[in-house]
Amino acid sequence: MARRRKLYTNARLLDPASGLDVKGALLTEGDRIVDLGPKLSSGGFAGDVEQIDCQGHCLAPGLIDMHVWLREPGAEHQETLATGARAAAAGGVTTMVAMPNTEPTIDEVALVEFVARRAGDTAVVRILPAAAVTRGTRGEELTELGLLAQAGAVAFTEGDKPIASPRLMRRALSYATTFDLLIMQHCEDPSLAKGGVMNEGEIAARLGLAGIPAMAEVILLERDVRLLEATQGRLHASHLSTADSLDVVRRAKQRGLRLTAGAAPHNFALNELDVGDYRTFAKVKPPLRVETDRKAVVDAIADGTIDVISSAHAPQDPESKRLPFAQAEFGMIGLETLLPLTLELYHNGSVPLLRLLACLTCNPARLLKLDTGRLAPGAPADLLIFDVDTPWRVDEKKFRSKAKNSPYDGRRVQGHALRTVVGGETVFQRKRES
C-alpha cells in the first residue's frame, strides 16, 4: 500500500538545526519528510499528492517540551495524558517529556512502560516518560537508571524537587555516565528555600510572605558543577532564574563540562511584581525574580547560555490554587502559551527567531537523543505551521488543558500555532474564528 504524500506549499521554511530560513515547500510521505526547499514546486509530482497551502506562514519542526507535569496516574482530575496532549497540540508541541512526580512515582520499569503505552493509546502527540532518580523521589535510594532507560525513560529527574544529597547526586551522575544518560536537576537548596513561597526581597517583605533567596539556586548549581566535573556526566539545570546562576553555566560551558540549562517563559515574561495582590497563579518554582534577573534570562537565551525553553506546564485545580498565597500549590499551566510568550522576545528585538526556535526544537532533541526537531529528508514529519504576527488575547476559557491556572489570562500576545502535524498526520488545526 502506497504511503500518502503531502506537499506543504507557499511556506517560510524555518529549520534552526541547519540555519534554514527561506520561502519554499516541503514534501512528506507517510510519517517522514522526503524533500524540502525553495525549488520544490507543486507541478512536478506524479500520482496522488495532497497539497496544503501554508499561505506564507512559518513551517518549522514541531516543538519539543522537556518539562511537563501531566498528573496521570494519580491526579487525573487535574490533567491526563490525553488532555495534556490536546493542549500541547494546540500550542504547537509535538513531543513532550512527562515528569515522574505522579502517584505512584515513575520509578519502576512497569510504570515507565505504563506511561508509554497509555500515551500511545490516548495522546495525539508524542509523550516520553522521564523517570525518577531516586525511589519515590524521596532522595534516599537510586532507581535502576539503566533498566529504566531501556524501558523508555529519556531522562532522569526528581521534577520540582532537588537532589539534595551531594553524595547521592555524585552517585547518580557517575551511574548515569555509564549509560550516557541525562540527569535533570531542579536547582534549589532545600534548607535555604524551606518555607519560602516567593522571591526573597522587598516585595516579599511588604506582602508579609516568606522568601526563597536567589542564593538557593546558585549554591546548589555550583555544587552540582563540581560534581559534574568529577564525574564527567551529563547534567541539565531545568529552569534557571537568576543572573548569578547563568554566569555559573557560562563558566562551566567554557570549561567544556556537559552542562546545559533551561528556562521557563514565566522567568522571562514576568517578574516578582506580577505576584501583585497575592496572585496565587504567579506562585511558581523557581519563583518570579527581580527585573534584573528576568533580563539576565533573556540575555542568556540570546547568547546561547540557555539551551532549552520549556513550558513547565503544572496544572492545578481551583481547590489547590484558590487559597491564601502561602498555602496555595506551586505551578502554572503553559503548554498553550509557550509559543506566543517565547515569540515576545522576537517581537521586542531581544532574540532572533531561529535562536528561539532552536531552544524549542533541535536543542531539546539533541539532549534527549531524538531524531525529531529538524527539517531534513528522512526526519520524522513532526511539523508546526505557525503565524508569527497576528495579535490575540489569551483567554483561559479556550484552554484545552483541564486546568486553568494561568496568570496570562487577558494578556495580549502575537503569534500562535495554526497546524500541528505528528508523524505526517494533522493533530491540530486552528479554526478561523478561534
Coordinates of C-alpha atoms in Angstrom, one line a residue, residues 17-433:
A17 CA 19.3 22.9 13.1
S18 CA 20.6 23.9 9.7
G19 CA 20.0 27.7 9.8
L20 CA 17.5 27.5 7.0
D21 CA 15.1 30.4 6.6
V22 CA 13.7 30.5 3.0
K23 CA 10.5 30.5 1.2
G24 CA 9.6 27.1 -0.3
A25 CA 7.8 23.8 0.1
L26 CA 8.1 20.6 2.0
L27 CA 7.1 17.1 0.9
T28 CA 6.2 14.3 3.3
E29 CA 5.4 10.7 2.6
G30 CA 3.8 8.7 5.4
D31 CA 5.5 9.7 8.6
R32 CA 8.7 11.1 7.1
I33 CA 9.9 14.2 5.4
V34 CA 11.0 13.4 1.8
D35 CA 12.3 16.7 0.5
L36 CA 12.1 20.5 1.1
G37 CA 13.5 23.7 -0.3
P38 CA 12.9 26.8 -2.4
K39 CA 13.0 24.8 -5.7
L40 CA 10.4 22.2 -4.7
S41 CA 7.4 23.0 -6.8
S42 CA 3.8 21.8 -6.8
G43 CA 3.9 20.8 -10.5
G44 CA 6.5 18.1 -10.6
F45 CA 4.8 15.2 -8.8
A46 CA 3.0 12.3 -10.4
G47 CA 0.2 10.5 -8.7
D48 CA -1.9 11.5 -5.7
V49 CA -0.3 14.3 -3.6
E50 CA -2.3 16.3 -1.1
Q51 CA -1.4 19.9 -1.3
I52 CA -1.6 22.1 1.8
D53 CA -1.2 25.9 1.2
C54 CA 0.7 27.4 4.2
Q55 CA -0.3 30.9 2.9
G56 CA 3.1 32.3 3.6
H57 CA 3.2 31.3 7.2
C58 CA 6.1 29.7 9.0
L59 CA 6.7 26.0 8.7
A60 CA 9.1 24.7 11.4
P61 CA 9.8 21.4 13.3
G62 CA 7.2 20.6 15.9
L63 CA 8.1 21.9 19.4
I64 CA 9.7 19.7 21.9
D65 CA 8.8 20.5 25.6
M66 CA 11.2 18.8 28.0
H67 CA 9.4 19.7 31.2
V68 CA 5.7 18.9 31.6
W69 CA 3.6 17.6 34.5
L70 CA 0.7 15.6 33.3
R71 CA -0.7 14.2 36.6
E72 CA -1.6 10.8 35.3
P73 CA -1.5 8.4 37.0
G74 CA -2.9 9.6 40.3
A75 CA -4.4 13.1 39.8
E76 CA -6.5 12.8 36.6
H77 CA -8.9 15.4 37.8
Q78 CA -6.1 18.0 37.1
E79 CA -4.8 16.6 33.8
T80 CA -4.5 13.4 31.9
L81 CA -2.1 12.3 29.2
A82 CA -5.0 12.8 26.7
T83 CA -6.0 16.3 27.8
G84 CA -2.4 17.4 28.2
A85 CA -1.7 16.1 24.7
R86 CA -4.6 18.1 23.2
A87 CA -3.3 21.3 24.9
A88 CA 0.2 20.5 23.6
A89 CA -1.1 20.1 20.0
A90 CA -2.9 23.4 20.2
G91 CA 0.4 25.0 21.4
G92 CA 2.4 23.5 18.5
V93 CA 4.1 20.9 20.7
T94 CA 4.6 17.5 19.0
T95 CA 6.8 15.9 21.7
M96 CA 6.8 16.4 25.5
V97 CA 8.6 14.8 28.4
A98 CA 6.3 13.9 31.3
M99 CA 7.7 14.4 34.8
P100 CA 7.8 11.4 37.1
N101 CA 6.1 13.1 40.1
T102 CA 2.8 11.2 39.8
E103 CA 1.0 8.8 42.2
P104 CA 2.7 6.4 42.1
T105 CA 6.0 7.9 41.2
I106 CA 7.5 6.8 37.9
D107 CA 10.4 4.9 39.4
E108 CA 9.9 1.3 38.1
V109 CA 10.1 -0.3 34.7
A110 CA 6.4 -1.3 34.7
L111 CA 5.5 2.4 35.4
V112 CA 7.7 3.7 32.6
E113 CA 6.1 1.2 30.3
F114 CA 2.6 2.2 31.5
V115 CA 3.1 5.8 30.7
A116 CA 4.5 5.0 27.2
R117 CA 1.7 2.6 26.5
R118 CA -1.1 4.8 27.9
A119 CA 0.3 7.8 25.9
G120 CA 0.3 5.7 22.7
D121 CA -3.3 4.7 23.3
T122 CA -4.7 8.1 24.2
A123 CA -2.5 11.0 23.3
V124 CA -2.4 12.8 19.9
V125 CA 1.3 13.9 20.4
R126 CA 4.4 12.0 21.5
I127 CA 4.8 11.7 25.2
L128 CA 8.1 10.4 26.5
P129 CA 8.4 9.4 30.2
A130 CA 11.1 10.8 32.5
A131 CA 11.9 8.5 35.4
A132 CA 12.8 9.4 39.0
V133 CA 16.4 9.5 40.0
T134 CA 15.5 8.1 43.5
R135 CA 12.8 5.8 44.6
G136 CA 9.6 7.7 45.3
T137 CA 11.7 10.9 44.8
R138 CA 12.5 10.6 48.5
G139 CA 16.2 11.3 47.9
E140 CA 17.3 8.1 49.6
E141 CA 17.9 5.3 47.2
L142 CA 18.8 5.4 43.5
T143 CA 16.5 3.8 41.0
E144 CA 17.7 1.4 38.3
L145 CA 18.7 4.0 35.8
G146 CA 19.9 1.6 33.2
L147 CA 16.9 -0.6 33.2
L148 CA 14.5 2.4 33.2
A149 CA 16.3 3.8 30.2
Q150 CA 16.0 0.5 28.4
A151 CA 12.3 0.6 29.1
G152 CA 11.9 4.0 27.5
A153 CA 12.8 6.7 30.1
V154 CA 14.5 9.5 28.1
A155 CA 15.8 11.5 31.2
F156 CA 16.0 11.3 34.9
T157 CA 14.8 13.9 37.4
E158 CA 13.0 14.5 40.7
G159 CA 10.8 17.0 38.9
D160 CA 10.3 20.0 41.1
K161 CA 12.4 18.5 43.9
P162 CA 16.2 18.9 44.0
I163 CA 18.6 16.0 44.6
A164 CA 19.7 17.5 47.9
S165 CA 22.3 15.0 49.0
P166 CA 25.7 15.7 47.3
R167 CA 26.6 12.0 47.9
L168 CA 23.5 10.8 46.1
M169 CA 24.0 13.3 43.3
R170 CA 27.6 12.2 42.7
R171 CA 26.4 8.6 42.6
A172 CA 23.6 9.4 40.2
L173 CA 25.9 11.3 37.8
S174 CA 28.5 8.6 38.0
Y175 CA 26.0 5.8 37.3
A176 CA 24.3 7.8 34.5
T177 CA 27.7 8.3 32.9
T178 CA 27.9 4.5 32.3
F179 CA 24.9 4.7 30.0
D180 CA 25.4 8.4 28.9
L181 CA 22.0 9.3 30.5
L182 CA 20.8 12.8 31.2
I183 CA 20.1 13.9 34.7
M184 CA 17.8 17.0 35.0
Q185 CA 18.1 18.9 38.2
H186 CA 15.7 21.4 39.9
C187 CA 18.4 23.8 41.3
E188 CA 17.1 24.9 44.7
D189 CA 18.9 24.3 48.0
P190 CA 16.0 22.9 50.2
S191 CA 17.3 24.3 53.5
L192 CA 17.7 27.8 52.1
A193 CA 14.3 27.6 50.4
K194 CA 12.4 26.0 53.2
G195 CA 9.1 27.7 53.9
G196 CA 9.6 30.2 51.1
V197 CA 6.7 31.0 48.8
M198 CA 8.0 33.8 46.5
N199 CA 11.3 35.6 45.7
E200 CA 13.0 36.9 48.8
G201 CA 13.2 40.7 48.8
E202 CA 11.4 43.9 49.3
I203 CA 8.1 42.8 47.7
A204 CA 8.0 39.6 49.8
A205 CA 8.7 41.7 53.0
R206 CA 6.0 44.2 52.0
L207 CA 3.4 41.3 51.5
G208 CA 4.5 39.5 54.6
L209 CA 5.4 36.4 52.7
A210 CA 8.4 34.1 53.3
G211 CA 11.0 34.4 50.6
I212 CA 13.1 32.0 48.6
P213 CA 16.6 33.6 48.2
A214 CA 18.3 33.7 44.8
M215 CA 21.3 32.1 46.5
A216 CA 19.3 28.9 47.0
E217 CA 19.6 28.4 43.3
V218 CA 23.2 29.3 42.6
I219 CA 24.6 27.4 45.6
L220 CA 23.1 24.1 44.5
L221 CA 24.1 24.7 40.9
E222 CA 27.7 25.5 42.0
R223 CA 27.8 22.2 44.0
D224 CA 26.5 20.3 41.0
V225 CA 29.1 21.8 38.7
R226 CA 31.8 20.5 41.0
L227 CA 30.2 17.0 41.0
L228 CA 29.8 17.2 37.2
E229 CA 33.4 18.0 36.8
A230 CA 34.4 15.0 38.9
T231 CA 32.1 12.5 37.2
Q232 CA 32.1 13.8 33.6
G233 CA 28.3 13.2 33.4
R234 CA 25.5 15.0 31.6
L235 CA 23.5 17.5 33.7
H236 CA 20.7 19.7 32.6
A237 CA 19.7 22.6 35.0
S238 CA 16.0 22.6 34.2
H239 CA 14.8 26.1 34.9
L240 CA 17.2 28.8 35.9
S241 CA 16.0 32.2 37.1
T242 CA 19.0 34.3 38.4
A243 CA 21.8 36.2 36.8
D244 CA 24.4 34.5 39.2
S245 CA 23.3 31.0 38.1
L246 CA 23.6 31.9 34.4
D247 CA 27.1 33.1 35.0
V248 CA 27.9 29.7 36.6
V249 CA 26.6 28.0 33.4
R250 CA 28.7 30.2 31.2
R251 CA 31.9 29.4 33.1
A252 CA 31.1 25.7 33.1
K253 CA 30.5 25.6 29.4
Q254 CA 33.7 27.4 28.8
R255 CA 35.5 24.7 30.7
G256 CA 33.9 22.1 28.5
L257 CA 31.6 20.5 31.0
R258 CA 28.5 18.8 29.7
L259 CA 26.1 21.2 31.5
T260 CA 23.1 22.6 29.7
A261 CA 20.4 24.9 31.0
G262 CA 16.7 25.6 30.6
A263 CA 14.3 28.4 31.2
A264 CA 10.5 28.7 31.5
P265 CA 8.6 31.5 29.9
H266 CA 7.4 32.9 33.3
N267 CA 11.0 33.6 34.2
F268 CA 11.5 35.9 31.2
A269 CA 7.9 37.1 30.7
L270 CA 7.1 38.0 34.3
N271 CA 8.9 39.3 37.4
E272 CA 8.1 39.3 41.1
L273 CA 5.9 42.4 40.7
D274 CA 3.4 40.1 38.9
V275 CA 2.6 38.4 42.2
G276 CA 0.7 41.6 42.7
D277 CA -2.0 41.4 45.3
Y278 CA -1.3 37.8 46.3
R279 CA -2.0 36.2 42.9
T280 CA -1.5 32.5 43.5
F281 CA -1.4 31.8 39.8
A282 CA 2.0 33.5 39.9
K283 CA 3.3 31.2 42.6
V284 CA 5.9 29.0 40.9
K285 CA 9.3 27.2 41.4
P286 CA 11.7 28.8 40.9
P287 CA 9.9 31.9 41.9
L288 CA 9.4 35.0 39.8
R289 CA 12.6 37.1 40.3
V290 CA 13.5 40.7 40.2
E291 CA 13.6 42.6 36.9
T292 CA 17.4 42.4 36.5
D293 CA 17.2 38.6 36.8
R294 CA 14.4 38.5 34.2
K295 CA 16.6 40.5 31.8
A296 CA 19.5 38.1 32.5
V297 CA 17.4 35.2 31.5
V298 CA 16.6 36.9 28.2
D299 CA 20.3 37.7 27.6
A300 CA 21.2 34.1 28.3
I301 CA 18.7 32.9 25.7
A302 CA 20.2 35.3 23.2
D303 CA 23.8 34.3 23.8
G304 CA 23.2 30.5 23.9
T305 CA 23.8 30.0 27.6
I306 CA 20.2 28.8 27.8
D307 CA 19.8 25.8 25.6
V308 CA 16.2 24.9 26.1
I309 CA 12.9 26.7 26.7
S310 CA 10.2 24.5 28.2
S311 CA 6.7 25.3 29.5
A312 CA 7.0 23.8 33.0
H313 CA 3.2 23.1 32.5
A314 CA 2.0 22.3 36.0
P315 CA -1.8 22.0 36.1
Q316 CA -3.6 22.6 39.4
D317 CA -7.3 22.5 40.3
P318 CA -9.1 25.5 41.9
E319 CA -9.0 23.8 45.3
S320 CA -5.2 23.9 45.1
K321 CA -4.8 27.4 44.0
R322 CA -7.7 29.5 45.4
L323 CA -6.1 29.6 48.8
P324 CA -4.1 32.1 50.8
F325 CA -0.8 32.6 48.9
A326 CA 1.3 30.8 51.5
Q327 CA -1.0 27.7 51.4
A328 CA -1.6 27.5 47.6
E329 CA 0.3 25.0 45.5
F330 CA 3.2 26.0 43.2
G331 CA 2.9 25.9 39.4
M332 CA 1.1 27.3 36.4
I333 CA 0.0 25.8 33.1
G334 CA 1.9 26.7 30.0
L335 CA 1.6 24.4 27.0
E336 CA -0.8 26.7 25.1
T337 CA 1.2 29.9 25.8
L338 CA 4.7 28.5 25.3
L339 CA 5.0 29.7 21.7
P340 CA 3.4 33.1 21.9
L341 CA 5.3 34.1 25.1
T342 CA 8.6 32.9 23.5
L343 CA 7.8 34.9 20.4
E344 CA 7.5 38.1 22.5
L345 CA 11.4 38.0 22.6
Y346 CA 11.4 38.1 18.8
H347 CA 8.9 40.8 18.5
N348 CA 10.7 43.1 21.0
G349 CA 14.0 42.5 19.3
S350 CA 15.7 40.6 22.1
V351 CA 16.4 37.3 20.4
P352 CA 16.4 36.2 16.7
L353 CA 13.6 33.9 15.6
L354 CA 15.8 30.9 14.7
R355 CA 17.6 31.2 18.0
L356 CA 14.3 30.9 19.9
L357 CA 13.2 28.0 17.7
A358 CA 16.4 26.2 18.4
C359 CA 15.6 26.3 22.1
L360 CA 12.2 24.7 21.3
T361 CA 13.2 22.1 18.7
C362 CA 16.7 20.9 17.8
N363 CA 18.4 21.7 21.2
P364 CA 16.0 19.6 23.3
A365 CA 16.1 16.9 20.6
R366 CA 19.9 16.8 20.9
L367 CA 19.8 16.5 24.6
L368 CA 17.1 13.7 24.5
K369 CA 18.8 12.0 21.6
L370 CA 15.7 12.2 19.4
D371 CA 15.6 12.2 15.6
T372 CA 12.9 14.9 15.6
G373 CA 13.4 18.7 15.9
R374 CA 14.7 19.3 12.4
L375 CA 13.5 19.7 8.8
A376 CA 15.5 17.2 6.8
P377 CA 14.9 14.4 4.3
G378 CA 14.3 11.2 6.3
A379 CA 13.4 13.0 9.5
P380 CA 10.0 12.3 11.2
A381 CA 7.2 14.5 9.8
D382 CA 6.6 16.3 13.1
L383 CA 5.8 19.8 11.9
L384 CA 4.4 23.1 13.1
I385 CA 2.8 25.8 10.9
F386 CA 2.5 29.0 12.8
D387 CA 1.5 32.6 12.4
V388 CA 4.3 34.7 13.8
D389 CA 2.5 38.1 13.7
T390 CA -1.3 38.0 14.4
P391 CA -2.2 39.7 17.7
W392 CA -4.6 38.0 20.0
R393 CA -5.6 37.9 23.7
V394 CA -5.1 34.9 25.9
D395 CA -8.5 33.6 27.1
E396 CA -8.4 30.9 29.8
K397 CA -11.9 29.7 28.7
K398 CA -10.3 28.4 25.4
F399 CA -7.5 26.4 27.0
R400 CA -7.7 22.7 26.1
S401 CA -5.9 21.8 29.4
K402 CA -8.2 20.6 32.2
A403 CA -6.7 23.2 34.5
K404 CA -6.9 27.0 34.1
N405 CA -4.2 28.1 36.5
S406 CA -2.6 30.6 34.1
P407 CA -1.6 34.2 35.1
Y408 CA -1.7 35.2 31.4
D409 CA -5.5 35.4 31.1
G410 CA -6.2 38.6 29.1
R411 CA -2.6 39.2 28.1
R412 CA -2.1 40.5 24.6
V413 CA 0.4 38.3 22.6
Q414 CA 1.4 37.8 18.9
G415 CA 1.6 34.5 17.0
H416 CA 0.2 31.1 17.5
A417 CA 0.1 27.5 16.1
L418 CA -2.1 27.1 13.0
R419 CA -1.5 23.4 12.3
T420 CA 0.4 20.8 14.2
V421 CA 1.5 17.6 12.5
V422 CA 2.7 14.4 14.2
G423 CA 4.1 11.6 12.1
G424 CA 2.6 13.1 9.0
E425 CA -0.9 13.4 10.4
T426 CA -2.6 16.7 11.4
V427 CA -3.5 16.6 15.1
F428 CA -4.5 20.2 15.5
Q429 CA -5.8 22.8 13.0
R430 CA -6.8 26.2 14.3
K431 CA -10.3 27.3 13.2
R432 CA -10.5 30.8 11.7
E433 CA -12.9 32.1 14.4

